Coordinates of C-alpha atoms in Angstrom, one line a residue:
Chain L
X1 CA 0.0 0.0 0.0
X2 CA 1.4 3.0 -0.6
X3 CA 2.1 6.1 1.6
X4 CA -1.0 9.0 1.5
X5 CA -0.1 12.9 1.5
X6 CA -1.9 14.0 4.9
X7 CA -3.3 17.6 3.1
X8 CA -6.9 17.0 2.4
X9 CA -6.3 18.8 -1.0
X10 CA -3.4 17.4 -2.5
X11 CA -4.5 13.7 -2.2
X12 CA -8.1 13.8 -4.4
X13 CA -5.8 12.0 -6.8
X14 CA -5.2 8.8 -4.9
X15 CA -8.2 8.8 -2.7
X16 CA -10.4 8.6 -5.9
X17 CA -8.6 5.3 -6.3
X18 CA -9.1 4.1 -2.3
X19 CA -13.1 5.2 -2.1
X20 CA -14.4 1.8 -3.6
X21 CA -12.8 0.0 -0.1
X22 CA -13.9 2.7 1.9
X23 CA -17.1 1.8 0.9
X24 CA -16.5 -1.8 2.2
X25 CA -14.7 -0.7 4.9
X26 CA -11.4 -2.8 4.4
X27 CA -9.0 0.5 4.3
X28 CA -6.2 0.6 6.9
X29 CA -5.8 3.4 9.4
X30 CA -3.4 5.6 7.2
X31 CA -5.7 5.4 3.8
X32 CA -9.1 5.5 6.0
X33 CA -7.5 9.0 7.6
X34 CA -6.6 10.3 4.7
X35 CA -10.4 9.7 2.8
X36 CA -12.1 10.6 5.9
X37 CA -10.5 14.0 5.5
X38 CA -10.4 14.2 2.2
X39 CA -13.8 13.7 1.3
X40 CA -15.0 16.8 4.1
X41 CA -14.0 19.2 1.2
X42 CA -13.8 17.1 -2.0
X43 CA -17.5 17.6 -3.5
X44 CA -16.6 15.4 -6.6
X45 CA -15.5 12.2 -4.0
X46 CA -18.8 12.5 -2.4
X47 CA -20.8 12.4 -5.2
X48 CA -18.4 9.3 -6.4
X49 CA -18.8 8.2 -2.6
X50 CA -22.8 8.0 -3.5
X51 CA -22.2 6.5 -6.8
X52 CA -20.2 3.4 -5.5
X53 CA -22.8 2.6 -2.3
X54 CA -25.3 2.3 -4.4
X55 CA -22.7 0.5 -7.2
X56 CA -22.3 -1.8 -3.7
X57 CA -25.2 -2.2 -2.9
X58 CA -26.4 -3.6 -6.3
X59 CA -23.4 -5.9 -6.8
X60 CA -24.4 -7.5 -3.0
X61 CA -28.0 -7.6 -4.2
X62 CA -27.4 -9.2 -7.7
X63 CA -28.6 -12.8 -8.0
X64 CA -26.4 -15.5 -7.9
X65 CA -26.8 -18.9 -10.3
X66 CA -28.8 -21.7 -9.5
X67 CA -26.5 -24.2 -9.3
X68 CA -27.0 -28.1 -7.9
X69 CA -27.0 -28.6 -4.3
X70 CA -23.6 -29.3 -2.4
X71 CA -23.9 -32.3 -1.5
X72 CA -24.7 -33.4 -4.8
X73 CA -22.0 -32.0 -5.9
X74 CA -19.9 -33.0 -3.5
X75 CA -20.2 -36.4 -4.3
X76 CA -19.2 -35.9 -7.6
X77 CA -15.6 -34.5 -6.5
X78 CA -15.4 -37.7 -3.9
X79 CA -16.1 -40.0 -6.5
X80 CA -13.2 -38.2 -8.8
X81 CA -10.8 -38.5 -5.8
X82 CA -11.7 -42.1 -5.5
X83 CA -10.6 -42.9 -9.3
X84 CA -7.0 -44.4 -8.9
X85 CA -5.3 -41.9 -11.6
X86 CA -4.8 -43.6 -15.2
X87 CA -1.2 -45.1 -15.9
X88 CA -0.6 -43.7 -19.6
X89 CA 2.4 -44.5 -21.2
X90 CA 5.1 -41.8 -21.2
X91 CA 4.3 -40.5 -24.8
X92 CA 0.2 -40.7 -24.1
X93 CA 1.1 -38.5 -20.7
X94 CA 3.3 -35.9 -22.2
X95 CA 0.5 -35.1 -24.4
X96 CA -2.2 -35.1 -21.6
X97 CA -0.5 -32.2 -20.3
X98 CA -1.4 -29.8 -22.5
X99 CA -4.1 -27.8 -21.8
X100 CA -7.2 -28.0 -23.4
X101 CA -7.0 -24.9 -25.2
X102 CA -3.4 -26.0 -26.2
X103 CA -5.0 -29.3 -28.0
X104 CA -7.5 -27.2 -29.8
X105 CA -4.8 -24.8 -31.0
X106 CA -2.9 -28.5 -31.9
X107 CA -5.6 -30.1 -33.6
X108 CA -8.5 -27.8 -33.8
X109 CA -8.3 -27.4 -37.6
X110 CA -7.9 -31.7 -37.9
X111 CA -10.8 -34.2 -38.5
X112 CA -11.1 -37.1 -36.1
X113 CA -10.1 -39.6 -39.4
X114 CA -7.4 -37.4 -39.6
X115 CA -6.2 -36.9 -36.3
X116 CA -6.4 -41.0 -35.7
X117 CA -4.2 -41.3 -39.0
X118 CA -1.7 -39.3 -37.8
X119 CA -2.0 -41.5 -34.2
X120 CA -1.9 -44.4 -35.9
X121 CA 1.5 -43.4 -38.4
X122 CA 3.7 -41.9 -34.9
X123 CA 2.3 -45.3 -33.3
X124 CA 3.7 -47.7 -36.2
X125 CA 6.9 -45.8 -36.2
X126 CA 7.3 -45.9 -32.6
X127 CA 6.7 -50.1 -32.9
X128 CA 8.5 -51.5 -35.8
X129 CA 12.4 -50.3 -35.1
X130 CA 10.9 -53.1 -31.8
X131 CA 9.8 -55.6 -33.7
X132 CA 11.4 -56.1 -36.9
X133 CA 14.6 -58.3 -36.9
X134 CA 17.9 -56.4 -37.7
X135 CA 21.1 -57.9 -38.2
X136 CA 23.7 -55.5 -37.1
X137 CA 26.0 -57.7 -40.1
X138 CA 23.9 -56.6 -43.2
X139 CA 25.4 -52.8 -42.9
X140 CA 24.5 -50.2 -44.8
X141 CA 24.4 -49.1 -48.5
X142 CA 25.5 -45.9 -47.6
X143 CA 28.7 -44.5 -46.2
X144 CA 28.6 -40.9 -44.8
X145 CA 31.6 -38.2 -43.8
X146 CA 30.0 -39.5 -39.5
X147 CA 30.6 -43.1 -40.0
X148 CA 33.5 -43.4 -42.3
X149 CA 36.6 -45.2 -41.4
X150 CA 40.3 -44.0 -41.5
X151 CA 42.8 -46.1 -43.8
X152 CA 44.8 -48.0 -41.3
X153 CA 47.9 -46.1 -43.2
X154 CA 46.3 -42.3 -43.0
X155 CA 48.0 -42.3 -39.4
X156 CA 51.7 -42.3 -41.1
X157 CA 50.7 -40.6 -43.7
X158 CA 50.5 -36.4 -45.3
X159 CA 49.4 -35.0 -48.2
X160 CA 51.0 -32.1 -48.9
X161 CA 50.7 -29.0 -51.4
X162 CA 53.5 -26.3 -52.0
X163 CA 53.2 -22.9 -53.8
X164 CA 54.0 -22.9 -57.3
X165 CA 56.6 -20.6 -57.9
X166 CA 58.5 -23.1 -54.8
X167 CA 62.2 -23.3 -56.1
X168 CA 62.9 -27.1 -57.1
X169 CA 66.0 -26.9 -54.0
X170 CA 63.3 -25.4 -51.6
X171 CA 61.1 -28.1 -52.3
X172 CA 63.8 -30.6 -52.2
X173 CA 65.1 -29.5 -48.5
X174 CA 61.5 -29.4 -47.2
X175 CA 60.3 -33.3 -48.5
X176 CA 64.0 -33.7 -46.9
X177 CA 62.8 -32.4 -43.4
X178 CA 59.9 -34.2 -43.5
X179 CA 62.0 -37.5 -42.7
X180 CA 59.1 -39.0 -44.7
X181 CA 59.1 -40.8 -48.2
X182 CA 57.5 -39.1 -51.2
X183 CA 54.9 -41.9 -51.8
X184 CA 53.5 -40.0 -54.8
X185 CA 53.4 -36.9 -56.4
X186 CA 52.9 -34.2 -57.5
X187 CA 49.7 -35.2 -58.9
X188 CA 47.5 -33.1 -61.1
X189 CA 46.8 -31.1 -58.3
X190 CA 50.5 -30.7 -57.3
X191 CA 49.7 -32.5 -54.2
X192 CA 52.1 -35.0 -52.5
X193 CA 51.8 -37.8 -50.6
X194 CA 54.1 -38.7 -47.8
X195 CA 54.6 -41.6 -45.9
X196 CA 56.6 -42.1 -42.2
X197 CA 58.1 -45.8 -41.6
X198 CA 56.1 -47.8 -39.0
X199 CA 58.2 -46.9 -36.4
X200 CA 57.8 -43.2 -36.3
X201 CA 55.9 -42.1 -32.7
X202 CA 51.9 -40.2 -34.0
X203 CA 53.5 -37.2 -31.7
X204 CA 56.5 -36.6 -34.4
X205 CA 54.3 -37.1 -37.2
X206 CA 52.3 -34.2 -36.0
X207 CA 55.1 -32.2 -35.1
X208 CA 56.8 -32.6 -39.0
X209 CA 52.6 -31.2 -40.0
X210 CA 52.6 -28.8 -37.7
X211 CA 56.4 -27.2 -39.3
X212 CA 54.8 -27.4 -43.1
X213 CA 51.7 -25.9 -41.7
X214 CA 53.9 -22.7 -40.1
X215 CA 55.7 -22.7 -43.7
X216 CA 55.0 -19.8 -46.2
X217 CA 55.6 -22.0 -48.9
X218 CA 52.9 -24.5 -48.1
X219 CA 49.5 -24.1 -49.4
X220 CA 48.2 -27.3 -47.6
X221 CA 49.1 -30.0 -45.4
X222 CA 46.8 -32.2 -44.0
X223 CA 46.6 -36.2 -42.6
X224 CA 46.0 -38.4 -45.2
X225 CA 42.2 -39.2 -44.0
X226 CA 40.6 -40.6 -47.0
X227 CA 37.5 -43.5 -46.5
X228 CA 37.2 -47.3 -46.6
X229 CA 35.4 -48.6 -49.2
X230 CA 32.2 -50.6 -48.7
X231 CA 33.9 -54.0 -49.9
X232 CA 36.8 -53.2 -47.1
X233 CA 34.1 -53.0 -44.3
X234 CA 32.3 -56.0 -45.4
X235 CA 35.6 -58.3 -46.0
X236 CA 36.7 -57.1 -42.0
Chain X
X1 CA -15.7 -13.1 3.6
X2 CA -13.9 -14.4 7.1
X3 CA -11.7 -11.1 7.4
X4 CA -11.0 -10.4 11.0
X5 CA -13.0 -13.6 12.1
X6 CA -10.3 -15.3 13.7
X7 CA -11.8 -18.0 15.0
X8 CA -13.6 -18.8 11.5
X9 CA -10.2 -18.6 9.7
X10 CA -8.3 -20.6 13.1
X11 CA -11.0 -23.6 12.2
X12 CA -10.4 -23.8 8.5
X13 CA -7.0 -24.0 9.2
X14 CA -7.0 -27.0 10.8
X15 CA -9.8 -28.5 8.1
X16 CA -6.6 -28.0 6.0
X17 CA -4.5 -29.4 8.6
X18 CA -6.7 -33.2 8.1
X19 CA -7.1 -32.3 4.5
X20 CA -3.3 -32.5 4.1
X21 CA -3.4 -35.9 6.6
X22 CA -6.5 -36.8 3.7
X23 CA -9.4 -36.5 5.5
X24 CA -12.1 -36.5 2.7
X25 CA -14.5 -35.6 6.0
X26 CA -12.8 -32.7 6.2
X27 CA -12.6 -32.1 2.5
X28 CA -16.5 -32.0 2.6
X29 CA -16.8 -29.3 5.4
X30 CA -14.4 -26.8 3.7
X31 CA -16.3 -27.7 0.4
X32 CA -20.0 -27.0 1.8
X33 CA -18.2 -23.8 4.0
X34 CA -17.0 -22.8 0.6
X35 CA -19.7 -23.7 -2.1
X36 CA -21.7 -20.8 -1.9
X37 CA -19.2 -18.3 -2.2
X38 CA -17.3 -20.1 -4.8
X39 CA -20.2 -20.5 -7.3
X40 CA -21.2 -17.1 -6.8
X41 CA -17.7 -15.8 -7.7
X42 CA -16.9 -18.3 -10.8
X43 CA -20.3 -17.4 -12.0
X44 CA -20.2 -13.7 -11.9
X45 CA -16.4 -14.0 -13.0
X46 CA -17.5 -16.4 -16.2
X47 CA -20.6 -15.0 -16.5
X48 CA -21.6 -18.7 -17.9
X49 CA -23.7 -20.8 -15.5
X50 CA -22.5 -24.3 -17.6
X51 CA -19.5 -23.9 -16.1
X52 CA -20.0 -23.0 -12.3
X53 CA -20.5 -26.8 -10.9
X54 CA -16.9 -27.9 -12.9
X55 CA -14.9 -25.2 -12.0
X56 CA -15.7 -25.5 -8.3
X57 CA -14.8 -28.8 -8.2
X58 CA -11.7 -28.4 -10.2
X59 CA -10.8 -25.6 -7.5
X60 CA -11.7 -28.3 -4.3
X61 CA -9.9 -31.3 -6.4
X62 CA -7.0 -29.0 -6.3
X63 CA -7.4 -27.7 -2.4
X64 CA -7.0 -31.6 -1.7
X65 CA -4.1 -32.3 -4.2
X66 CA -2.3 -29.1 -3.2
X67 CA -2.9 -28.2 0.8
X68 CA 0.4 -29.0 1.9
X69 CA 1.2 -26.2 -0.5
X70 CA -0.4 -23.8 1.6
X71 CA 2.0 -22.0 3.7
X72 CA -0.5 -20.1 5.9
X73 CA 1.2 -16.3 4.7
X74 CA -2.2 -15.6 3.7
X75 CA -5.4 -16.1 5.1
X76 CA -7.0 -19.6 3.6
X77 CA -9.8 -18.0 1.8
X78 CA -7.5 -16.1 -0.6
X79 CA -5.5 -18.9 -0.9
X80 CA -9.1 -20.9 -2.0
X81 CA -10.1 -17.5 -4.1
X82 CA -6.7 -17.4 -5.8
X83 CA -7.2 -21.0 -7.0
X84 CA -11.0 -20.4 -8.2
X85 CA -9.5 -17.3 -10.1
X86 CA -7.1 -19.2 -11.6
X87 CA -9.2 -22.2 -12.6
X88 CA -12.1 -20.0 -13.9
X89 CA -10.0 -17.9 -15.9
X90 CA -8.6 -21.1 -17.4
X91 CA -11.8 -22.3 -18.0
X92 CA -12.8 -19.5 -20.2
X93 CA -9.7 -19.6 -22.2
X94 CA -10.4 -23.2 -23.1
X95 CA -13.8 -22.4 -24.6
X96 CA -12.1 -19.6 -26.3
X97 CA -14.1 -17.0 -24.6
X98 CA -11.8 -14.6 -22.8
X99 CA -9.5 -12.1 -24.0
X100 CA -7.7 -9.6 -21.9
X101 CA -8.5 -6.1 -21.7
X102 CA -5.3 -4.2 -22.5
X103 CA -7.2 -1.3 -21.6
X104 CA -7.4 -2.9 -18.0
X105 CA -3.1 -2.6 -17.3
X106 CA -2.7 1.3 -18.2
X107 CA -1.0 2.4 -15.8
X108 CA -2.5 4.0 -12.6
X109 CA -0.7 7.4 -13.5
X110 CA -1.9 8.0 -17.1
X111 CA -5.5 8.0 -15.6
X112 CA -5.7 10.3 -13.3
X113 CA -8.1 13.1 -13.4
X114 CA -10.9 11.3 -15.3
X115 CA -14.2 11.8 -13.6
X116 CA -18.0 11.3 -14.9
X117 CA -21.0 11.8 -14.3
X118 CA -21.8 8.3 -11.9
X119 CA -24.5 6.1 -11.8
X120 CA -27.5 8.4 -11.1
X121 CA -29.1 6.6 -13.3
X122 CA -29.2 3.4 -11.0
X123 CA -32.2 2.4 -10.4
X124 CA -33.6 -0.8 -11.5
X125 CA -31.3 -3.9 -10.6
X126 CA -32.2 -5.6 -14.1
X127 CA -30.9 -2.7 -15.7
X128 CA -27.3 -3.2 -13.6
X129 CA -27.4 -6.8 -14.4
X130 CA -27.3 -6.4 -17.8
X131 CA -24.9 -3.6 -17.6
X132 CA -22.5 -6.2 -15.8
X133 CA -22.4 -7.9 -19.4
X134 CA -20.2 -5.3 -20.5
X135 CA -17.7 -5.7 -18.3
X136 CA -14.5 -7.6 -18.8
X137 CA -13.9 -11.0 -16.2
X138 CA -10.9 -9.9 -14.8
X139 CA -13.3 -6.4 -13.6
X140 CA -16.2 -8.2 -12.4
X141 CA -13.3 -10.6 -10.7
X142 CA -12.4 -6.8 -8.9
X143 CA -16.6 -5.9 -8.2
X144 CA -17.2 -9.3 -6.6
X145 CA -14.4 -9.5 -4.8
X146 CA -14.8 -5.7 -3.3
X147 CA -18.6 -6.0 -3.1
X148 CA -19.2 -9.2 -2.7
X149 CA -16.6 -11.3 -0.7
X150 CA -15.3 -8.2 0.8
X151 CA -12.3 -7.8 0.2
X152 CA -9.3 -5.1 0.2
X153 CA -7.7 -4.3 -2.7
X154 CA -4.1 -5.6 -1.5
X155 CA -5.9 -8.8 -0.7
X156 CA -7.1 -8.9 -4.4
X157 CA -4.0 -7.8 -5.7
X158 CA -2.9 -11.0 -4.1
X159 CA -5.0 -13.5 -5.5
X160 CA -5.4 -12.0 -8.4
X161 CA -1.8 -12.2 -8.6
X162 CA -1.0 -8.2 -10.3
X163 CA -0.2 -5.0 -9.0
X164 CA -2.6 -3.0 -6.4
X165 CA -2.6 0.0 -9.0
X166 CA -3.7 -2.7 -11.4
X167 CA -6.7 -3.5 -9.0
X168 CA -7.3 -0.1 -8.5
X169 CA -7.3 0.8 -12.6
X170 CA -9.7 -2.5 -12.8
X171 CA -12.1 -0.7 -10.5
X172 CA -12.0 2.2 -12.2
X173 CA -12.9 1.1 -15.5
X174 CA -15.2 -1.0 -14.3
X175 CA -17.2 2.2 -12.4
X176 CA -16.9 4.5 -15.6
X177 CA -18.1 1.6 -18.1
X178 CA -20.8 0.9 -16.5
X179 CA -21.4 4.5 -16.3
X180 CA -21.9 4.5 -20.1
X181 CA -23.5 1.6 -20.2
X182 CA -26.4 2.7 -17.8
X183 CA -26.3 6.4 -19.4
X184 CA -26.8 4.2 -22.8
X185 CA -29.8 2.7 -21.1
X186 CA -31.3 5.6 -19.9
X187 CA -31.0 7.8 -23.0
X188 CA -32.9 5.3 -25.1
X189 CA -35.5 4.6 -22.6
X190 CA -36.1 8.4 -22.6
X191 CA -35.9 8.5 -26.7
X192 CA -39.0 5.5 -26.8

């Protein structure tokens, strides 16, 4: 509640606003003070004064609806506690929780064929990865960038690509520092690949990628990831 | 309502007390202590009499489920009111019936000043109960619970759950469209 200005003329403003619980006598002893006052020299709050008794006394004397008797009623309620609450399935109960004006938005402009086609399709799709048999050996036709597998090799080897106005000597010294083999290249797009012996430790390969990364003179320089074919998979 | 009665309010308390223990004996006391009230709110509030017997139980279905939620900060019948606010609002919204008044949350400030004429022309009760018609739930919610259940407007601020100022601009729209309303009425009963 907020504090009222004691001057019987400067508070018309908020005791306008405090007369309708006046007139049902629930103001506290700060806000009935300041209305008492107040409305000794405020004609325009005692003609609202009048207005909202008689606004009162109308609201108090308005009928109410005829409704079923309580105990009737009543034993409607008790027999809704008594029902043991329904078990749905999680999917069923995470749609029960919408509201009812929620569904309507949902599946207000859907026909009841329509709505227990579209029941019927979530349901199947929801069953059948369940039943049907899968054999985890059949695979797949398809091969994607997520579930390819690295060449057993890729992890000694580098494909590299230089600038192309690098000096034949340049090139020369840095294939040198490599410690690597040139395996092939350049190819058509002046790409090499390198290859480390067997025995060279995964941190010193990518130390050697990490000096032709820093060098101006390379363009690329990257593991040699490439995929598995399908028949490789299979004959594993 | 049970403002300052104590004793009333001491006795309901402990009917909440069982009701958390479930006591459906004491369920049924609260429920016929509170029927009366409750369908005369919901149905001034809805203004749809279909409605009433549902809601009520809706609101005492969820006094049983929720009572340990009640943390006694308030007095129970505002508690009880807050629910049946709640529940009839939501009823209305599912039959696509309500829609707020935005003219309802203007601010307290921006109205200041505006004065009319009043309700001199009050005098049949018919007349008033049509002229209810006009207004929006959420101000009848404000008339009944002023007028009717005898409330203060921090109270209903509370239940209602808004700002006091937003009870205060309720009642004041309320008062000036009913105003019109019943000046509507009277100038076309003097034009026939």
């Amino acid at each position: 509640m907020n504090d009222i200005d004691d001057s019987p003329y400067s508070t018309h403003e908020q005791v306008v606003f405090l007369l309708p619980w006046y007139v049902n006598n629930t103001l506290q002893a700060q806000e009935l003070h300041a209305v008492t006052q107040h409305l000794k020299v405020c004609l325009l709050c005692k003609r609202e004064l009048s207005n909202l008794r008689q606004l009162a006394n109308a609201v108090q004397h308005s009928p109410s609806a005829e409704v079923a008797a309580p105990t009737l009623a009543f034993a409607q309620l008790k027999q809704r506690l008594e029902t043991p609450p329904a078990q749905p399935s999680p999917e069923i109960a995470e749609v029960s929780t919408l509201s009812r004006a929620a569904k309507h938005r949902l599946l207000g402009k859907w026909t009841a064929p329509q709505v227990l086609a579209l029941a019927a399709s979530v349901a199947l799709a929801l069953v059948l990865p369940r039943i049907l048999p899968w054999d985890s050996s059949w695979g797949t036709a398809y091969r994607t960038l997520s579930d390819a597998q690295v060449k057993p090799s890729a992890a000694h080897s580098l494909r590299v690509i230089f600038k192309a106005d690098t000096a034949p000597e340049v090139l020369k010294s840095l294939l040198a520092n490599t410690q690597a083999s040139k395996v092939l290249g350049p190819d058509t797009q002046a790409m090499y690949t390198l290859e480390f012996n067997d025995d060279v430790a995964q941190p010193i390969i990518l130390e050697k990628l990490a000096q032709l990364r820093q060098n101006a003179q390379v363009v690329f320089a990257e593991p040699n990831y490439g995929l598995v074919s399908q028949s490789t998979v299979l004959a594993q | 309502m049970d403002t300052g009665n104590s004793q009333q309010e001491q006795h309901q308390r402990a009917l909440i007390q069982r009701i958390c223990e479930r006591d459906q004996s004491a369920l049924e006391l609260l429920y016929h202590n509170y029927y009366p009230r409750l369908t005369r709110f919901i149905g001034r509030y809805t203004w749809r009499d279909e409605l009433i017997a549902e809601v009520v139980n809706d609101v005492m279905f969820t006094v049983w489920e929720k009572a340990e939620t009640y943390n006694h900060q308030c007095q129970l019948s505002t508690w009880i009111f807050g629910i049946a606010y709640n529940k009839a609002r939501q009823a209305l919204r599912n039959i696509n019936q309500y829609s707020e008044d935005s003219l309802e949350d203007i601010a307290l400030d921006s109205m200041l000043g505006i004065q009319d004429s009043g309700l001199k022309q009050l005098e049949q009760q018919d007349l008033l109960e049509s002229a209810f018609k006009v207004l929006s739930p959420d101000q009848r919610a404000v008339l009944e619970l002023t007028y009717f259940q005898g409330l203060h407007y921090s109270e209903i601020a509370e239940l209602m759950q808004c700002p006091e100022n937003t009870v205060k601009t309720r009642m004041h729209y309320a008062r000036k469209a009913l105003s019109i309303e019943l000046k509507q009425h009277a100038d076309t009963f003097l034009n026939e």
